[in-house]
Short mmCIF file of C-alpha atoms in Angstrom, two decimals:
data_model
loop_
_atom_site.label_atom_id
_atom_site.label_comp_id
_atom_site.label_asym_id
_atom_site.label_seq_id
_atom_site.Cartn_x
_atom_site.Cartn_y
_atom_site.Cartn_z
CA UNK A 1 61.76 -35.16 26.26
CA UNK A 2 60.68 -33.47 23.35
CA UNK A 3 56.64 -33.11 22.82
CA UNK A 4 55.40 -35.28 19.77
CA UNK A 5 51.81 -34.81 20.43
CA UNK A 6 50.06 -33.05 17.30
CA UNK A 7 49.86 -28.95 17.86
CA UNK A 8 46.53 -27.34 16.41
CA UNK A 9 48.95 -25.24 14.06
CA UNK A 10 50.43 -28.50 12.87
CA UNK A 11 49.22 -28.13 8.85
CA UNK A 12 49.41 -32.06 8.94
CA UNK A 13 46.58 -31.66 11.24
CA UNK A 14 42.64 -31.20 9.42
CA UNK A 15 41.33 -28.31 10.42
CA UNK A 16 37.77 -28.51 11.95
CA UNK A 17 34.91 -29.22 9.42
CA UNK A 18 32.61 -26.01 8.42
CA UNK A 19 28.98 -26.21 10.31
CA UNK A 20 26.61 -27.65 8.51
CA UNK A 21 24.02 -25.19 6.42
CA UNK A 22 21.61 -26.52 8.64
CA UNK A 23 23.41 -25.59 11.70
CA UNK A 24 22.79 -22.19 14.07
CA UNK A 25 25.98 -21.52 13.88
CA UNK A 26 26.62 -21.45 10.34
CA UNK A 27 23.14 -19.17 10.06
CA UNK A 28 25.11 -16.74 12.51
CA UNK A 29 28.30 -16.61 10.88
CA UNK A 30 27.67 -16.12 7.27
CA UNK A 31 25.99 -13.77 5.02
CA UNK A 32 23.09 -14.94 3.57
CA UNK A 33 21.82 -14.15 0.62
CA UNK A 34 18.52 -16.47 0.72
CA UNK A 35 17.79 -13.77 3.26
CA UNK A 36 18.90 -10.51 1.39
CA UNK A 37 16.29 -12.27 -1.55
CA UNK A 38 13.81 -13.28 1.21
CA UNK A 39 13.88 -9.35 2.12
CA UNK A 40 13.60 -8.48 -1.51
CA UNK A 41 10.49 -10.24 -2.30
CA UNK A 42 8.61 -9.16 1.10
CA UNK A 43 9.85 -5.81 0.00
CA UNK A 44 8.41 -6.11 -3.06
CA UNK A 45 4.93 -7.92 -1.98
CA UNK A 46 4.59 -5.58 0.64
CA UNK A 47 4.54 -2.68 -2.15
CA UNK A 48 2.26 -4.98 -4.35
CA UNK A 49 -0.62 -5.46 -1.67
CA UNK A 50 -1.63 -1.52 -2.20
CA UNK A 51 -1.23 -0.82 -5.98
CA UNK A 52 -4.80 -1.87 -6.16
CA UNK A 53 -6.39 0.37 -4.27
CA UNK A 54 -4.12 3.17 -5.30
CA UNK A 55 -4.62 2.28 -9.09
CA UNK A 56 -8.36 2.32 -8.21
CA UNK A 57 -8.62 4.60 -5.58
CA UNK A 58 -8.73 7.57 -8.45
CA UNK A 59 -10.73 6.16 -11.38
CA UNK A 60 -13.76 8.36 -10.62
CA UNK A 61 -11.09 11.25 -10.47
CA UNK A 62 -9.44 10.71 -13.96
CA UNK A 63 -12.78 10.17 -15.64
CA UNK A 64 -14.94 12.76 -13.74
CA UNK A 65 -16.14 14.62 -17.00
CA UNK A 66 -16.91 10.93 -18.24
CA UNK A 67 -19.31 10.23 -15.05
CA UNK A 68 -21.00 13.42 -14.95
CA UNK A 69 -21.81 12.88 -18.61
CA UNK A 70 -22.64 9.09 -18.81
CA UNK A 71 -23.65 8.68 -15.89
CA UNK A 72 -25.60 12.00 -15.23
CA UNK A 73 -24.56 12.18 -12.28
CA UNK A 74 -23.53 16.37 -10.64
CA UNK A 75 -20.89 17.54 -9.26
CA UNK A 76 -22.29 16.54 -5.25
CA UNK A 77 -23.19 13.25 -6.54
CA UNK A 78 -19.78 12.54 -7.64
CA UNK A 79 -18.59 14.28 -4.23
CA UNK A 80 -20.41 11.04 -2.72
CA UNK A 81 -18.05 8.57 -4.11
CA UNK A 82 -15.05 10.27 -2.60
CA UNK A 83 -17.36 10.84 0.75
CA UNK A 84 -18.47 7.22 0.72
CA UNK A 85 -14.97 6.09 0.74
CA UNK A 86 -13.78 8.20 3.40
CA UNK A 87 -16.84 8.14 6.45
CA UNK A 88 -16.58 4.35 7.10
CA UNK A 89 -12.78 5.16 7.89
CA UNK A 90 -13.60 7.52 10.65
CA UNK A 91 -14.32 4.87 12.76
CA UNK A 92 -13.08 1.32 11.13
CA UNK A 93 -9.30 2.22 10.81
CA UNK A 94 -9.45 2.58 14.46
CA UNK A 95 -11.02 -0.67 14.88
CA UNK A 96 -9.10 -2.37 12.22
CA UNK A 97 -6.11 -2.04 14.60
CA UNK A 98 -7.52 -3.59 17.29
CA UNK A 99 -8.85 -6.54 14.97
CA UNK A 100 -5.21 -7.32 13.74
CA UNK A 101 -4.11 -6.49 16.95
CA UNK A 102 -6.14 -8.92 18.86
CA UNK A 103 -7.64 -11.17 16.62
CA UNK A 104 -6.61 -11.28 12.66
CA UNK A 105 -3.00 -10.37 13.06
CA UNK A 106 -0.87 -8.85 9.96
CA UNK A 107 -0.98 -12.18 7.75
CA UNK A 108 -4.85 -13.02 8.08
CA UNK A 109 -5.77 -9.23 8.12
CA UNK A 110 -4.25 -8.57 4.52
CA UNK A 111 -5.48 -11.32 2.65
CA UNK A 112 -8.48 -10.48 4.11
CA UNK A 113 -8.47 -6.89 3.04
CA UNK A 114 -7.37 -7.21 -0.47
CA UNK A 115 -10.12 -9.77 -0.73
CA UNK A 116 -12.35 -6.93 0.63
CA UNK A 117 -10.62 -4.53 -1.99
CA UNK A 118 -11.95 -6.68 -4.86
CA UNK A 119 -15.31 -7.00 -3.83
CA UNK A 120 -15.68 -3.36 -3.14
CA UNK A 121 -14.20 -2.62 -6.71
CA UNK A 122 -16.42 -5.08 -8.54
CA UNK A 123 -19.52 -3.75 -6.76
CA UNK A 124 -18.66 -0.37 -7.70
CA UNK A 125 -18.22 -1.41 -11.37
CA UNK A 126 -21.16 -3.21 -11.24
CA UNK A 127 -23.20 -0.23 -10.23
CA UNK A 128 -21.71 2.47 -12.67
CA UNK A 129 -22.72 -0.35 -15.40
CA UNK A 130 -26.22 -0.57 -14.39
CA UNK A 131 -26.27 3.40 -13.41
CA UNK A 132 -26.93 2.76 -9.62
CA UNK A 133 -25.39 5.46 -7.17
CA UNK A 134 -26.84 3.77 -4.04
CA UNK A 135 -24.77 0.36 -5.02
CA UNK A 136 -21.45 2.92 -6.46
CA UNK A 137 -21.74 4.27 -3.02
CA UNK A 138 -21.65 0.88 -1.17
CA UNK A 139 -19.00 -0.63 -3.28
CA UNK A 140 -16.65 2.69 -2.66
CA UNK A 141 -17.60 2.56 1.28
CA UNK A 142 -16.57 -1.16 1.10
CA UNK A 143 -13.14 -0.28 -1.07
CA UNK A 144 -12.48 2.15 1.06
CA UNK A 145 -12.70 -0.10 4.39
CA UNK A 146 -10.23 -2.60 2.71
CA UNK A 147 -8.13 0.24 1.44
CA UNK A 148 -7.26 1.67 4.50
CA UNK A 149 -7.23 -0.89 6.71
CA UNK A 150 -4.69 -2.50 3.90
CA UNK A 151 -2.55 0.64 4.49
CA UNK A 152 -2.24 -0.23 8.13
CA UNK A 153 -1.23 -4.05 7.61
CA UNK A 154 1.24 -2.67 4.89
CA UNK A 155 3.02 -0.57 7.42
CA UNK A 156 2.96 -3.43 10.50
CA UNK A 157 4.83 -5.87 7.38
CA UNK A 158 6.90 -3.17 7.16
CA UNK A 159 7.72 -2.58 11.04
CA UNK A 160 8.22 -6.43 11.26
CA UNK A 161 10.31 -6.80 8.61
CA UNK A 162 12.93 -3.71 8.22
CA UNK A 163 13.03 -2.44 11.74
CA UNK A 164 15.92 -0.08 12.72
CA UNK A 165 17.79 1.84 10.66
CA UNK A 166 16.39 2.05 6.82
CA UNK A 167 12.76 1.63 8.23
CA UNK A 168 11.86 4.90 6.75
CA UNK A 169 13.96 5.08 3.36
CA UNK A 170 11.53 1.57 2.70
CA UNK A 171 8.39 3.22 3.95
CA UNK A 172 9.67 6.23 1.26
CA UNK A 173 10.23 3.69 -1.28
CA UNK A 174 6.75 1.91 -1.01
CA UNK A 175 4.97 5.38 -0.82
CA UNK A 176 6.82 6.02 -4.07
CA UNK A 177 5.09 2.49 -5.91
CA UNK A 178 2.14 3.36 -4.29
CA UNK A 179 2.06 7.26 -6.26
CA UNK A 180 3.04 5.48 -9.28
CA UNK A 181 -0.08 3.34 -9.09
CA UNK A 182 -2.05 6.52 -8.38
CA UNK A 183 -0.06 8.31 -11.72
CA UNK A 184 -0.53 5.32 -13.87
CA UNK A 185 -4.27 5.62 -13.30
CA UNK A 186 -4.47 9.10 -14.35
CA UNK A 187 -2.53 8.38 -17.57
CA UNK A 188 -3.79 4.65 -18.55
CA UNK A 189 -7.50 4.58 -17.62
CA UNK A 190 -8.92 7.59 -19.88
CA UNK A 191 -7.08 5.65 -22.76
CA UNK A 192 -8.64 2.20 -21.64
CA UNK A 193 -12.17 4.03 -21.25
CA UNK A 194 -11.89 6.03 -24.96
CA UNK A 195 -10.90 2.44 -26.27
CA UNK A 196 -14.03 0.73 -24.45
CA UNK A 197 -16.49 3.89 -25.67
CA UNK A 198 -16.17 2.76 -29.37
CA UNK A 199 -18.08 -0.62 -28.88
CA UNK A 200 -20.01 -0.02 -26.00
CA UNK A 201 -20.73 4.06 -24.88
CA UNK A 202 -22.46 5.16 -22.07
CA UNK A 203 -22.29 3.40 -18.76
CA UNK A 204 -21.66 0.23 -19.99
CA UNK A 205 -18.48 1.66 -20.99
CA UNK A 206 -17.41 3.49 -17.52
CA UNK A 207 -17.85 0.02 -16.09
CA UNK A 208 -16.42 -2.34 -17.96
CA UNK A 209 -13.32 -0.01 -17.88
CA UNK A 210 -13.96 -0.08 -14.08
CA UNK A 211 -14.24 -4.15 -14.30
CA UNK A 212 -10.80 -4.16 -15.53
CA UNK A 213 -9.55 -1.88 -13.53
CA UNK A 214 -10.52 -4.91 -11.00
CA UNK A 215 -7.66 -7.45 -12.49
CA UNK A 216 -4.90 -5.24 -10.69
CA UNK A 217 -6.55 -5.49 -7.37
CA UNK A 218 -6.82 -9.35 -7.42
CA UNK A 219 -2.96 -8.93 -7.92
CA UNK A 220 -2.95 -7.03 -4.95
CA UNK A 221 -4.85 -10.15 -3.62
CA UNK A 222 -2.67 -12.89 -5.23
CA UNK A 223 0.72 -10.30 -3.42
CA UNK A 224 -1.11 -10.75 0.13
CA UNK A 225 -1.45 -14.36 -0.21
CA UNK A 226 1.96 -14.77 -1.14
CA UNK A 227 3.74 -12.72 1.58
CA UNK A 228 1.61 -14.16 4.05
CA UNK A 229 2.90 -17.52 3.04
CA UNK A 230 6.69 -15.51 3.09
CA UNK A 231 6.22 -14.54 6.59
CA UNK A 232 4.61 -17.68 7.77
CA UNK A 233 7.82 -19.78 6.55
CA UNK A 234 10.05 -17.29 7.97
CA UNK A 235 8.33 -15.77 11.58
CA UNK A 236 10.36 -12.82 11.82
CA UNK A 237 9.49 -11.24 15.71
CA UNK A 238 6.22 -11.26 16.13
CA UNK A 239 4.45 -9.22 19.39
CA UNK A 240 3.22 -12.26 21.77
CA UNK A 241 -0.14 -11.61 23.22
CA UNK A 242 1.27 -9.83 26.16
CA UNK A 243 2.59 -7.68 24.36
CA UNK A 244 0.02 -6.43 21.91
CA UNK A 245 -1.73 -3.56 21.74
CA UNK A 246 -3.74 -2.28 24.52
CA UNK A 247 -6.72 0.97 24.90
CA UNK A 248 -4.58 1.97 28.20
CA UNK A 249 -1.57 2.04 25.88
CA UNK A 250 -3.33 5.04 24.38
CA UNK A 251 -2.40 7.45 27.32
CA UNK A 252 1.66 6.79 26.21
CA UNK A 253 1.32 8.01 23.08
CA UNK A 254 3.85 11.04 23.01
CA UNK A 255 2.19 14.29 22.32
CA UNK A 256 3.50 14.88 19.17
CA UNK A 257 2.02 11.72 17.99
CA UNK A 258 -1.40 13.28 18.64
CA UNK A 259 -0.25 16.51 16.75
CA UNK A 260 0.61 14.50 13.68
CA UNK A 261 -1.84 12.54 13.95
CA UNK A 262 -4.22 16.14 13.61
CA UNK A 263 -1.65 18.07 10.80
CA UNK A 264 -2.17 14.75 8.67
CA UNK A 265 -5.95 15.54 7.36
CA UNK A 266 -4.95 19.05 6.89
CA UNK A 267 -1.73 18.28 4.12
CA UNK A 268 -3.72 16.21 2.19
CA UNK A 269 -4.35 16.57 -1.94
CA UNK A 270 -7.34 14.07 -2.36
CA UNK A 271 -9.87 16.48 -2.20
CA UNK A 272 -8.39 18.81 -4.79
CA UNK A 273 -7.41 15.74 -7.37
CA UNK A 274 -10.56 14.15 -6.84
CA UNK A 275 -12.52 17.54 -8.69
CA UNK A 276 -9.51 18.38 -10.25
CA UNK A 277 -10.00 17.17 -13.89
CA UNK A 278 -12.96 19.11 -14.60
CA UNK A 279 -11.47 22.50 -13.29
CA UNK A 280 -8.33 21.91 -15.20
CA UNK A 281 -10.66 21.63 -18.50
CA UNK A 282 -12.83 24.30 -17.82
CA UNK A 283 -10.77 26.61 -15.93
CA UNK A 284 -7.43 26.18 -18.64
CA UNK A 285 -8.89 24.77 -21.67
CA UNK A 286 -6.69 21.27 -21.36
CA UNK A 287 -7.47 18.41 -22.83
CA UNK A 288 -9.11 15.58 -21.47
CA UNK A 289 -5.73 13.15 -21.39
CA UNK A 290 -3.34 16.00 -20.46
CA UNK A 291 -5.64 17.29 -18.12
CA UNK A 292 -5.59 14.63 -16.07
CA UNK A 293 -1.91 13.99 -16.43
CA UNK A 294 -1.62 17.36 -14.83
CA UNK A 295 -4.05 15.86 -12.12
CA UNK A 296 -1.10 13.70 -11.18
CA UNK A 297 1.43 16.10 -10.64
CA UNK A 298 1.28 16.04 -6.63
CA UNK A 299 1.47 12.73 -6.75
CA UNK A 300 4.91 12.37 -8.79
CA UNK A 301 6.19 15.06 -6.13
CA UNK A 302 5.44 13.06 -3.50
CA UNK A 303 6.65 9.78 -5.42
CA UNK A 304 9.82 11.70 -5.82
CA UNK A 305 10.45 13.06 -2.36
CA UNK A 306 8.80 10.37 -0.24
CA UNK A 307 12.55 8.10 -0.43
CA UNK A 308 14.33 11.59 -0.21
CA UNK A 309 12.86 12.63 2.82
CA UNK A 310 13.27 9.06 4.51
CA UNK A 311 17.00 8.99 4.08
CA UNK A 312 17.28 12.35 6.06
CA UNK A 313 14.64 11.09 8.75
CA UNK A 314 16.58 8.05 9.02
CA UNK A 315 20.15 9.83 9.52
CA UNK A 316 18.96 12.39 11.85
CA UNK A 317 16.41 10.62 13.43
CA UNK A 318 14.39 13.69 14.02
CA UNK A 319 10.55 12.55 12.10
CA UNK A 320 8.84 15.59 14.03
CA UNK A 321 11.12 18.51 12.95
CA UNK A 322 11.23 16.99 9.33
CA UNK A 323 7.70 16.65 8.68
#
């Protein structure tokens, strides 16, 4: 007898019905682009969250000839700002880790920071207004403590987020926003301050232009707020408590971690931007703008080479014999 019972290649038969959106399996069978956007905008945020502090972090830099004549203040003085900024650090970026590890975690820890960014700014703009160098000092000690500890949330968002293969071309990419903050800086706030100095000179006018200065760090603010939100809705892997961060997990750290960690202090440009604008004046006989768009020159190299570099790191996998 012949077999009248439907086949499954019978085209009078229905095929199945697609899963649902709201299904697992359609989520693992399709290509989402809610998710490519999702990654977008983290990508994006995550850049955001720093371009305060690196916008900021050199506005004593690009108007150093301006603070050592408003402000009176000589060249060790204005040393102290860039000191202030960078002794808290010694110790706090060390225990910063531990806090996010163990306590504040990544989404907590940034909003917190930027918050901290702000209030460090503002109290630093307060003080070159009313000519203080004891409250500049404690506003750049507090900036600095948000700044860097920001700089270590930044890079857990972007562990948790682009893992694998591409890690470092983002890492390049954000470095890149982040020297564009620092180059925009150097070529926007001598303009802003030159515009302030012809209703209001002396230090009411280096403050004010550090006031507004303070508007793109409460972006930064407004970015950590909304990527924490981002990440909440989403939970990408998070470490559970087990496996967090631990003192005895020091001991595993690969030597050349320990080497990198010592050749990192020793590549660095702050210290010659940071007393670079008056040297470039006196030294050349440049101009007060293109002086300090000179000033920014490492920074577009590393802007520039920072993505570069992280495409070869990420093809050869070999971070130690690149750096």
């Amino acid at each position: 007898m012949l077999d009248d019972s439907p086949s499954e290649h019978d085209p009078l038969i229905a095929p199945p019905p697609l899963p649902s959106p709201d299904t697992v399996e359609y989520r693992q069978h399709s290509f989402h682009w809610t998710e490519f956007r999702i990654r977008l905008l983290v990508f994006f945020m995550v850049c955001c969250i720093t371009v305060g502090n690196y916008f900021c972090y050199d506005n004593p830099a690009a108007l150093q000839d301006r603070f050592r004549a408003d402000l009176r203040l000589s060249t060790v003085q204005f040393s102290l700002l860039y000191s202030c900024y960078s002794w808290p650090n010694i110790v706090f970026c060390f225990l910063c880790g531990l806090l996010v590890d163990r306590l504040l975690g990544v989404r907590f820890g940034g909003v917190l920071f930027t918050l901290v960014v702000v209030m460090g700014q503002m109290a630093f703009a307060m003080g070159a207004w009313i000519n203080s160098l004891t409250m500049m000092c404690v506003g750049r000690a507090l900036f600095g403590i948000g700044s860097e500890s920001l700089i270590i949330i930044q890079n857990a968002y972007i562990a948790r987020w682009f893992r694998g293969r591409g890690f470092h071309v983002v890492s390049g990419l954000v470095s890149t926003v982040s020297c564009l903050a620092s180059t925009l800086n150097m070529t926007l706030i001598r303009r802003i301050y030159n515009t302030v100095d012809r209703y209001q000179p002396g230090p009411a006018a280096i403050g004010i232009t550090l006031l507004l200065s303070v508007t793109v760090c409460f972006l930064s603010f407004l970015a950590a707020l909304l990527l924490a939100y981002i990440d909440l809705r989403n939970q990408p892997n998070v470490l559970s408590p087990a496996q967090s961060v631990q003192l005895r997990d020091l001991k595993q750290l690969h030597p050349s971690v320990w080497l990198a960690s010592l050749i990192s202090p020793l590549v660095t440009s702050g210290p010659f931007v940071a007393l670079g604008l008056v040297f470039l004046m006196s030294k050349y006989d440049l101009h007060g703008d293109r002086a300090s768009t000179t000033n920014s020159i490492p920074y577009i190299v590393v802007g520039i080479g920072s993505p570069l570099f992280g495409l070869i790191i990420d093809y050869s996998g070999r971070n130690i014999t690149v750096t």
